[in-house]
Amino acid sequence: MALHSGVSFVRLNGFRHLARLLSTHRKPNIVQNEKNADFPGAKAPYVTEIKFLNESSYDPIPIYRVLDNNGEVIDNNEEPNIDRDTLLNMYKSMIQLSQMDKILYESQRQGRISFYMTNYGEEGIHVGSAAALSPKDLVFAQYREVGVFLFRGYTVTELVNQCYGNCEDPGKGKQMPVHYGSKQHNIVTISSPLATQMPQAVGAAYALKRIPNNDRCVICYFGEGAASEGDAHAAFNFAATLDCPVIMLCRNNGYAISTPTGEQYRGDGIASRGPALGLNTVRVDGTDPLAVYNAVTRARELVLGTNKPVLIEAMSYRVGHHSTSDDSSAYRPLEEIDKWTKDESPIQKFRLYLEQKGLWNEEADKAWAKECRNTVVRTMQDAEKKKLPHWKEMLEDVYYDMPPRIQKQIQQMEDHLKKYQEHYPLNRYQSE
Amino acid sequence: MSSLVVKRSVLLAKLIKHVNSEAKRLSSHFVYFPDNGKPVEGETTKMNMMQAINNAMDLTLRSDPTAVVFGEDVAFGGVFRCALGLQEKYGKDRVFNTPLCEQGIAGFGIGLATAGATAIAEIQFADYIFPAFDQLVNEAAKARYRSGGQFPCGALTVRTPCGAVGHGGLYHSQSPEAFFAHVPGLKVVVPRGPTAAKGLLLSCIREKDPCIFLEPKILYRSATEDVPVEDYTLPLGKAQVLREGDAATLVAWGTQVHVLLEVAQKAHDELGVSCEVIDLQSILPWDEETVCNSVKKTGRCLIAHEAPLTSGFGAEVAATVQEECFLHLEAPIGRVTGWDAPFPHVFEPFYLPTVSRCYDELRRLLQY
């Protein structure tokens, strides 16, 4: 234990040193005396000159990266020591995800599922972060983090069942597609309202912190658009003031549906808000799975060693449309998408890296992509054959015990269906 | 000299008269009827409602090591002193202040409950629960349902002071229960005094569903009775018949129960009729059976609440009673409530569903 905390201390100091090097804060010009004023609200010296600070008073927070566009490690000291199986699992999860995205996106276009959201361009954030965590760490996600599920062993079958809302969906078909959740894999069920998961993640981290010998942290994913919600502010502030072991990971992909970041905020992205609220903060290249891995690994050590939160802003680009209900060519140029697909693809970078290490080759790539496609197609065929849950499931799990009024409503619907069943698609649903 | 004395005494008399009329203006609009029956046998001690709530949280923190109490200013005991002494007793990590942010408090509480802790959140006034509306309505209420039971947050209880207090104006007087009564997945509870508050709060804390516990703040100090010392719970979703009768059914919750108890007494004294008075206690889910059985017996129903009339919870009760008791009703269902206006400051005596307004409506129902 002493050794463990000693190691964390050394690591913490390393992190602090890094933070200091990266820090671009400039001291005010005139300091009347070194002693701070006595106001309870801030520890600061007096000055005799008015100086307004704004976003350009500081240098932008730099973007940490390990790999270049060709998948080469830029600074060998920064190459993480990840075992072969984990590296392959990371890559395979990315491919599986992008193949699943392709097929499910098409299937929505064909009307086979009602809705879908792809993960193109952000796969590296998912697997890089997931690989750096313990499977026991609790995940709160927004909706574009499916790679975390796949990396943790949640199967394509389980994902597809959710999208179809069939009788094998653990959510019993109640939510829209892509609203996954898995108790077994410690990933809290996704909900549509943006940023609501953020203060919840902080509360969960507080609960874990209070468990004796806690070795679990919480990670909370959110987009840069969601960071404009009031709940994001609440989460950052609560995490810092209540000392919670939580990693707040922002996927800054440049767009919230059609809204570009220039209309989302005027400061230096999301990362600049971290130090302002007392969070240890770092900005990383989200198209570089190894950079994300390193940042989350260090963040995890830091939050568990100190119970202080960390904010990570992973820069990326939303290559796909926002969802199947969106045509992104209406608000952004195709060349822009092209650039990010070709030069800064996390999948391509990571494949080149693995190939240089001799862990992967073109043949393996083709075979795996084919297997992934087959898995999805086969799973979809199975999922389509499965019945939807019994209609009574509609009124289950509202409460732990069903109140009399809901029992009565089940009875009313049952009586109604006896008389009017031909007006309902009962054959698609399980019967008793 | 003597004229001066006279002048002085006249002034004094004027002053006394003025103070008296001021006091009348500010006096509370109800007389507290203490609970007579005790929910459990055993030792009791005098407690006001604030102390009873404090006692319930004390018992919880003692028996449940995961339980935490948090909100704005709860560390020093809370602005209504409900958490008094708890931080000294249980430590800063179990009873603590949060930043001033209601949506954060609710979300933080949901997260605690999701990770397996017992979360007792305080919203300083029910008037300020609306920033947390999204977290409570879209998240807490739907967590069990949307996850197929995988991630419930039933260990969350949100306590918040509600109702008129004499001079609270727009934002220290509201009764928001009807907003939450429209949300499947939540439980909404309002106690009428110390004994009920302790038993119902302990039930809410242990309930496997998220609960909103609305505490009529005017009762914190004005309501005192002998409360059992030991741990006990009162069932949620159950109303309580406080006074039996056959002339009419009077339904209320919170402070308004005491208004209707006084109305029933007045009706007994002046009209020689006995009215049945029901404290609904649970707004959601509510006890249709007890209310409808009573109305089937009495044939008349009067519902009173402080919140505005339109879409107030009285509307739900009235519609259900009409549906279930149509052939038994001898008069239209009466509703005496706050007016459809924001809760005003100087007009509070005219705004509230007072004893005289309720009594007048009851007479109308009886003569119908």
PDB file of C-alpha atoms in Angstrom, chain A residues 144-359:
ATOM      1  CA  ARG A 144     -21.392   7.931 -29.426  1.00  0.00           C
ATOM      2  CA  GLU A 145     -19.138   5.618 -27.400  1.00  0.00           C
ATOM      3  CA  VAL A 146     -20.073   2.166 -28.672  1.00  0.00           C
ATOM      4  CA  GLY A 147     -16.423   1.179 -28.976  1.00  0.00           C
ATOM      5  CA  VAL A 148     -16.265   1.144 -25.180  1.00  0.00           C
ATOM      6  CA  PHE A 149     -19.004  -1.483 -25.113  1.00  0.00           C
ATOM      7  CA  LEU A 150     -17.275  -3.612 -27.757  1.00  0.00           C
ATOM      8  CA  PHE A 151     -13.876  -3.356 -26.090  1.00  0.00           C
ATOM      9  CA  ARG A 152     -15.412  -4.496 -22.803  1.00  0.00           C
ATOM     10  CA  GLY A 153     -16.841  -7.575 -24.466  1.00  0.00           C
ATOM     11  CA  TYR A 154     -20.415  -6.487 -25.051  1.00  0.00           C
ATOM     12  CA  THR A 155     -21.347  -8.422 -28.163  1.00  0.00           C
ATOM     13  CA  VAL A 156     -22.616  -7.258 -31.530  1.00  0.00           C
ATOM     14  CA  THR A 157     -25.626  -9.471 -30.881  1.00  0.00           C
ATOM     15  CA  GLU A 158     -26.461  -7.562 -27.720  1.00  0.00           C
ATOM     16  CA  LEU A 159     -26.026  -4.211 -29.482  1.00  0.00           C
ATOM     17  CA  VAL A 160     -28.168  -5.245 -32.423  1.00  0.00           C
ATOM     18  CA  ASN A 161     -30.889  -6.658 -30.161  1.00  0.00           C
ATOM     19  CA  GLN A 162     -31.123  -3.234 -28.528  1.00  0.00           C
ATOM     20  CA  CYS A 163     -31.445  -1.514 -31.907  1.00  0.00           C
ATOM     21  CA  TYR A 164     -34.296  -3.844 -32.803  1.00  0.00           C
ATOM     22  CA  GLY A 165     -35.832  -3.617 -29.317  1.00  0.00           C
ATOM     23  CA  ASN A 166     -36.542  -7.330 -29.430  1.00  0.00           C
ATOM     24  CA  CYS A 167     -37.262  -9.678 -26.532  1.00  0.00           C
ATOM     25  CA  GLU A 168     -33.550 -10.175 -25.872  1.00  0.00           C
ATOM     26  CA  ASP A 169     -32.808  -6.496 -25.391  1.00  0.00           C
ATOM     27  CA  PRO A 170     -32.072  -6.025 -21.647  1.00  0.00           C
ATOM     28  CA  GLY A 171     -33.814  -2.643 -21.967  1.00  0.00           C
ATOM     29  CA  LYS A 172     -36.969  -4.528 -23.136  1.00  0.00           C
ATOM     30  CA  GLY A 173     -37.345  -2.387 -26.239  1.00  0.00           C
ATOM     31  CA  LYS A 174     -38.245   0.717 -24.304  1.00  0.00           C
ATOM     32  CA  GLN A 175     -35.629   3.087 -25.637  1.00  0.00           C
ATOM     33  CA  MET A 176     -34.612   4.238 -29.109  1.00  0.00           C
ATOM     34  CA  PRO A 177     -31.748   2.437 -30.855  1.00  0.00           C
ATOM     35  CA  VAL A 178     -28.157   3.084 -29.666  1.00  0.00           C
ATOM     36  CA  HIS A 179     -29.335   3.677 -26.070  1.00  0.00           C
ATOM     37  CA  TYR A 180     -27.309   0.741 -24.792  1.00  0.00           C
ATOM     38  CA  GLY A 181     -26.554  -0.164 -21.190  1.00  0.00           C
ATOM     39  CA  SER A 182     -25.002  -3.096 -19.376  1.00  0.00           C
ATOM     40  CA  LYS A 183     -24.885  -3.733 -15.676  1.00  0.00           C
ATOM     41  CA  GLN A 184     -22.555  -6.654 -16.242  1.00  0.00           C
ATOM     42  CA  HIS A 185     -20.058  -4.466 -18.108  1.00  0.00           C
ATOM     43  CA  ASN A 186     -20.424  -1.522 -15.725  1.00  0.00           C
ATOM     44  CA  ILE A 187     -21.783   0.808 -18.392  1.00  0.00           C
ATOM     45  CA  VAL A 188     -24.761   2.841 -17.217  1.00  0.00           C
ATOM     46  CA  THR A 189     -27.713   2.877 -19.607  1.00  0.00           C
ATOM     47  CA  ILE A 190     -27.622   5.783 -22.063  1.00  0.00           C
ATOM     48  CA  SER A 191     -30.410   8.360 -22.133  1.00  0.00           C
ATOM     49  CA  SER A 192     -31.160  11.027 -24.737  1.00  0.00           C
ATOM     50  CA  PRO A 193     -31.143  14.209 -22.597  1.00  0.00           C
ATOM     51  CA  LEU A 194     -27.666  15.637 -23.107  1.00  0.00           C
ATOM     52  CA  ALA A 195     -25.221  16.119 -20.239  1.00  0.00           C
ATOM     53  CA  THR A 196     -27.586  14.737 -17.592  1.00  0.00           C
ATOM     54  CA  GLN A 197     -25.117  11.890 -17.079  1.00  0.00           C
ATOM     55  CA  MET A 198     -22.377  14.331 -16.091  1.00  0.00           C
ATOM     56  CA  PRO A 199     -23.402  15.282 -12.522  1.00  0.00           C
ATOM     57  CA  GLN A 200     -24.611  11.694 -12.139  1.00  0.00           C
ATOM     58  CA  ALA A 201     -21.122  10.402 -12.920  1.00  0.00           C
ATOM     59  CA  VAL A 202     -19.770  12.761 -10.275  1.00  0.00           C
ATOM     60  CA  GLY A 203     -22.238  11.454  -7.688  1.00  0.00           C
ATOM     61  CA  ALA A 204     -21.352   7.863  -8.567  1.00  0.00           C
ATOM     62  CA  ALA A 205     -17.652   8.692  -8.157  1.00  0.00           C
ATOM     63  CA  TYR A 206     -18.407  10.143  -4.721  1.00  0.00           C
ATOM     64  CA  ALA A 207     -20.170   6.915  -3.737  1.00  0.00           C
ATOM     65  CA  LEU A 208     -17.233   4.789  -4.934  1.00  0.00           C
ATOM     66  CA  LYS A 209     -14.757   6.996  -3.074  1.00  0.00           C
ATOM     67  CA  ARG A 210     -16.553   6.238   0.198  1.00  0.00           C
ATOM     68  CA  ILE A 211     -16.180   2.473  -0.228  1.00  0.00           C
ATOM     69  CA  PRO A 212     -13.188   1.276   1.860  1.00  0.00           C
ATOM     70  CA  ASN A 213     -10.105   0.406  -0.277  1.00  0.00           C
ATOM     71  CA  ASN A 214     -11.852   1.668  -3.375  1.00  0.00           C
ATOM     72  CA  ASP A 215     -10.055   0.810  -6.603  1.00  0.00           C
ATOM     73  CA  ARG A 216     -12.735   1.930  -9.046  1.00  0.00           C
ATOM     74  CA  CYS A 217     -13.118   5.263 -10.762  1.00  0.00           C
ATOM     75  CA  VAL A 218     -15.827   6.695 -12.986  1.00  0.00           C
ATOM     76  CA  ILE A 219     -15.420   7.915 -16.552  1.00  0.00           C
ATOM     77  CA  CYS A 220     -17.979  10.206 -18.111  1.00  0.00           C
ATOM     78  CA  TYR A 221     -18.074  10.809 -21.882  1.00  0.00           C
ATOM     79  CA  PHE A 222     -19.770  13.825 -23.461  1.00  0.00           C
ATOM     80  CA  GLY A 223     -19.573  15.890 -26.630  1.00  0.00           C
ATOM     81  CA  GLU A 224     -18.459  19.508 -26.863  1.00  0.00           C
ATOM     82  CA  GLY A 225     -22.064  20.520 -27.573  1.00  0.00           C
ATOM     83  CA  ALA A 226     -23.319  18.842 -24.403  1.00  0.00           C
ATOM     84  CA  ALA A 227     -20.654  20.778 -22.498  1.00  0.00           C
ATOM     85  CA  SER A 228     -22.768  23.904 -23.064  1.00  0.00           C
ATOM     86  CA  GLU A 229     -25.551  22.451 -20.892  1.00  0.00           C
ATOM     87  CA  GLY A 230     -25.947  23.656 -17.335  1.00  0.00           C
ATOM     88  CA  ASP A 231     -25.406  20.098 -16.115  1.00  0.00           C
ATOM     89  CA  ALA A 232     -21.840  20.198 -17.479  1.00  0.00           C
ATOM     90  CA  HIS A 233     -21.052  23.220 -15.367  1.00  0.00           C
ATOM     91  CA  ALA A 234     -22.662  21.560 -12.363  1.00  0.00           C
ATOM     92  CA  ALA A 235     -20.622  18.425 -12.917  1.00  0.00           C
ATOM     93  CA  PHE A 236     -17.243  20.159 -13.218  1.00  0.00           C
ATOM     94  CA  ASN A 237     -17.886  22.269 -10.152  1.00  0.00           C
ATOM     95  CA  PHE A 238     -19.264  19.434  -8.003  1.00  0.00           C
ATOM     96  CA  ALA A 239     -16.434  17.101  -9.065  1.00  0.00           C
ATOM     97  CA  ALA A 240     -13.822  19.635  -7.983  1.00  0.00           C
ATOM     98  CA  THR A 241     -15.415  20.871  -4.749  1.00  0.00           C
ATOM     99  CA  LEU A 242     -16.435  17.397  -3.567  1.00  0.00           C
ATOM    100  CA  ASP A 243     -13.154  15.698  -4.571  1.00  0.00           C
ATOM    101  CA  CYS A 244     -14.547  12.968  -6.793  1.00  0.00           C
ATOM    102  CA  PRO A 245     -12.493  10.279  -8.569  1.00  0.00           C
ATOM    103  CA  VAL A 246     -14.036  10.952 -11.967  1.00  0.00           C
ATOM    104  CA  ILE A 247     -12.544  11.368 -15.449  1.00  0.00           C
ATOM    105  CA  MET A 248     -14.613  13.762 -17.549  1.00  0.00           C
ATOM    106  CA  LEU A 249     -13.804  12.912 -21.165  1.00  0.00           C
ATOM    107  CA  CYS A 250     -15.011  15.350 -23.800  1.00  0.00           C
ATOM    108  CA  ARG A 251     -15.234  14.239 -27.427  1.00  0.00           C
ATOM    109  CA  ASN A 252     -14.736  17.511 -29.247  1.00  0.00           C
ATOM    110  CA  ASN A 253     -15.619  16.527 -32.817  1.00  0.00           C
ATOM    111  CA  GLY A 254     -16.284  20.016 -34.153  1.00  0.00           C
ATOM    112  CA  TYR A 255     -20.051  19.807 -34.502  1.00  0.00           C
ATOM    113  CA  ALA A 256     -23.204  19.457 -32.427  1.00  0.00           C
ATOM    114  CA  ILE A 257     -25.588  18.319 -35.187  1.00  0.00           C
ATOM    115  CA  SER A 258     -25.188  21.334 -37.537  1.00  0.00           C
ATOM    116  CA  THR A 259     -23.715  23.767 -35.025  1.00  0.00           C
ATOM    117  CA  PRO A 260     -19.970  24.313 -35.479  1.00  0.00           C
ATOM    118  CA  THR A 261     -17.835  24.968 -32.401  1.00  0.00           C
ATOM    119  CA  GLY A 262     -17.583  28.650 -33.358  1.00  0.00           C
ATOM    120  CA  GLU A 263     -21.245  28.925 -32.420  1.00  0.00           C
ATOM    121  CA  GLN A 264     -20.880  26.639 -29.394  1.00  0.00           C
ATOM    122  CA  TYR A 265     -18.248  28.598 -27.445  1.00  0.00           C
ATOM    123  CA  ARG A 266     -15.714  31.392 -27.782  1.00  0.00           C
ATOM    124  CA  GLY A 267     -13.085  30.212 -25.316  1.00  0.00           C
ATOM    125  CA  ASP A 268     -10.271  27.730 -25.915  1.00  0.00           C
ATOM    126  CA  GLY A 269     -12.500  24.702 -26.354  1.00  0.00           C
ATOM    127  CA  ILE A 270     -13.675  22.704 -23.364  1.00  0.00           C
ATOM    128  CA  ALA A 271     -10.226  22.061 -21.857  1.00  0.00           C
ATOM    129  CA  SER A 272      -9.746  25.693 -20.840  1.00  0.00           C
ATOM    130  CA  ARG A 273     -12.739  25.405 -18.516  1.00  0.00           C
ATOM    131  CA  GLY A 274     -11.054  22.690 -16.482  1.00  0.00           C
ATOM    132  CA  PRO A 275      -8.358  24.710 -14.692  1.00  0.00           C
ATOM    133  CA  ALA A 276     -10.888  27.519 -14.196  1.00  0.00           C
ATOM    134  CA  LEU A 277     -13.015  25.164 -12.111  1.00  0.00           C
ATOM    135  CA  GLY A 278     -10.146  23.389 -10.387  1.00  0.00           C
ATOM    136  CA  LEU A 279      -9.839  20.242 -12.519  1.00  0.00           C
ATOM    137  CA  ASN A 280      -6.572  18.711 -13.685  1.00  0.00           C
ATOM    138  CA  THR A 281      -6.880  19.066 -17.424  1.00  0.00           C
ATOM    139  CA  VAL A 282      -5.238  17.782 -20.578  1.00  0.00           C
ATOM    140  CA  ARG A 283      -6.077  18.025 -24.271  1.00  0.00           C
ATOM    141  CA  VAL A 284      -5.266  15.078 -26.530  1.00  0.00           C
ATOM    142  CA  ASP A 285      -5.418  14.046 -30.159  1.00  0.00           C
ATOM    143  CA  GLY A 286      -8.569  11.933 -30.271  1.00  0.00           C
ATOM    144  CA  THR A 287      -7.581  10.402 -33.583  1.00  0.00           C
ATOM    145  CA  ASP A 288      -4.584   8.853 -31.824  1.00  0.00           C
ATOM    146  CA  PRO A 289      -5.660   5.877 -29.707  1.00  0.00           C
ATOM    147  CA  LEU A 290      -2.280   5.770 -27.954  1.00  0.00           C
ATOM    148  CA  ALA A 291      -2.475   9.417 -26.904  1.00  0.00           C
ATOM    149  CA  VAL A 292      -5.959   8.810 -25.508  1.00  0.00           C
ATOM    150  CA  TYR A 293      -4.690   5.652 -23.806  1.00  0.00           C
ATOM    151  CA  ASN A 294      -1.808   7.509 -22.133  1.00  0.00           C
ATOM    152  CA  ALA A 295      -3.984  10.396 -21.006  1.00  0.00           C
ATOM    153  CA  VAL A 296      -6.659   8.136 -19.511  1.00  0.00           C
ATOM    154  CA  THR A 297      -4.056   5.882 -17.873  1.00  0.00           C
ATOM    155  CA  ARG A 298      -2.455   8.876 -16.148  1.00  0.00           C
ATOM    156  CA  ALA A 299      -5.845  10.353 -15.351  1.00  0.00           C
ATOM    157  CA  ARG A 300      -6.941   7.115 -13.737  1.00  0.00           C
ATOM    158  CA  GLU A 301      -3.848   7.007 -11.535  1.00  0.00           C
ATOM    159  CA  LEU A 302      -4.389  10.612 -10.611  1.00  0.00           C
ATOM    160  CA  VAL A 303      -8.093  10.376  -9.741  1.00  0.00           C
ATOM    161  CA  LEU A 304      -7.600   7.199  -7.713  1.00  0.00           C
ATOM    162  CA  GLY A 305      -4.461   8.503  -6.006  1.00  0.00           C
ATOM    163  CA  THR A 306      -5.911  11.875  -5.051  1.00  0.00           C
ATOM    164  CA  ASN A 307      -9.705  11.641  -5.419  1.00  0.00           C
ATOM    165  CA  LYS A 308      -9.454  14.737  -7.595  1.00  0.00           C
ATOM    166  CA  PRO A 309     -11.232  14.870 -10.959  1.00  0.00           C
ATOM    167  CA  VAL A 310      -9.545  15.078 -14.355  1.00  0.00           C
ATOM    168  CA  LEU A 311     -10.850  16.682 -17.541  1.00  0.00           C
ATOM    169  CA  ILE A 312      -9.633  15.307 -20.868  1.00  0.00           C
ATOM    170  CA  GLU A 313     -10.594  16.992 -24.117  1.00  0.00           C
ATOM    171  CA  ALA A 314     -10.085  14.600 -27.022  1.00  0.00           C
ATOM    172  CA  MET A 315      -9.997  16.510 -30.298  1.00  0.00           C
ATOM    173  CA  SER A 316     -11.542  14.678 -33.241  1.00  0.00           C
ATOM    174  CA  TYR A 317     -13.804  15.131 -36.210  1.00  0.00           C
ATOM    175  CA  ARG A 318     -17.321  13.764 -36.642  1.00  0.00           C
ATOM    176  CA  VAL A 319     -16.820  12.068 -39.978  1.00  0.00           C
ATOM    177  CA  GLY A 320     -20.364  10.679 -40.271  1.00  0.00           C
ATOM    178  CA  HIS A 321     -23.691  12.454 -40.174  1.00  0.00           C
ATOM    179  CA  HIS A 322     -24.971  13.338 -36.709  1.00  0.00           C
ATOM    180  CA  SER A 323     -27.573  10.578 -36.994  1.00  0.00           C
ATOM    181  CA  THR A 324     -29.749   8.896 -39.577  1.00  0.00           C
ATOM    182  CA  SER A 325     -32.100  11.878 -39.247  1.00  0.00           C
ATOM    183  CA  ASP A 326     -29.380  14.279 -40.409  1.00  0.00           C
ATOM    184  CA  ASP A 327     -27.723  15.106 -43.735  1.00  0.00           C
ATOM    185  CA  SER A 328     -24.522  16.861 -42.781  1.00  0.00           C
ATOM    186  CA  SER A 329     -23.764  18.006 -46.349  1.00  0.00           C
ATOM    187  CA  ALA A 330     -26.351  20.707 -45.659  1.00  0.00           C
ATOM    188  CA  TYR A 331     -23.940  22.531 -43.355  1.00  0.00           C
ATOM    189  CA  ARG A 332     -20.350  21.476 -44.053  1.00  0.00           C
ATOM    190  CA  PRO A 333     -18.131  21.047 -47.149  1.00  0.00           C
ATOM    191  CA  LEU A 334     -17.372  17.547 -48.421  1.00  0.00           C
ATOM    192  CA  GLU A 335     -13.655  18.375 -48.718  1.00  0.00           C
ATOM    193  CA  GLU A 336     -13.520  18.892 -44.988  1.00  0.00           C
ATOM    194  CA  ILE A 337     -14.946  15.429 -44.345  1.00  0.00           C
ATOM    195  CA  ASP A 338     -12.555  14.017 -46.896  1.00  0.00           C
ATOM    196  CA  LYS A 339      -9.482  15.412 -45.192  1.00  0.00           C
ATOM    197  CA  TRP A 340     -10.405  13.810 -41.897  1.00  0.00           C
ATOM    198  CA  THR A 341     -11.286  10.509 -43.505  1.00  0.00           C
ATOM    199  CA  LYS A 342      -8.021  10.251 -45.401  1.00  0.00           C
ATOM    200  CA  ASP A 343      -5.259  11.883 -43.380  1.00  0.00           C
ATOM    201  CA  GLU A 344      -6.436  11.771 -39.805  1.00  0.00           C
ATOM    202  CA  SER A 345      -8.350   8.516 -39.553  1.00  0.00           C
ATOM    203  CA  PRO A 346      -7.803   6.871 -36.164  1.00  0.00           C
ATOM    204  CA  ILE A 347      -8.285   3.454 -37.738  1.00  0.00           C
ATOM    205  CA  GLN A 348      -5.686   4.051 -40.415  1.00  0.00           C
ATOM    206  CA  LYS A 349      -3.141   5.486 -37.972  1.00  0.00           C
ATOM    207  CA  PHE A 350      -3.564   2.591 -35.611  1.00  0.00           C
ATOM    208  CA  ARG A 351      -3.367   0.010 -38.389  1.00  0.00           C
ATOM    209  CA  LEU A 352      -0.104   1.511 -39.651  1.00  0.00           C
ATOM    210  CA  TYR A 353       1.235   1.429 -36.097  1.00  0.00           C
ATOM    211  CA  LEU A 354       0.294  -2.245 -35.673  1.00  0.00           C
ATOM    212  CA  GLU A 355       1.751  -3.117 -39.073  1.00  0.00           C
ATOM    213  CA  GLN A 356       5.041  -1.457 -38.164  1.00  0.00           C
ATOM    214  CA  LYS A 357       5.116  -3.569 -35.019  1.00  0.00           C
ATOM    215  CA  GLY A 358       4.498  -6.664 -37.101  1.00  0.00           C
ATOM    216  CA  LEU A 359       1.200  -7.395 -35.365  1.00  0.00           C
TER     217      LEU A 359
END
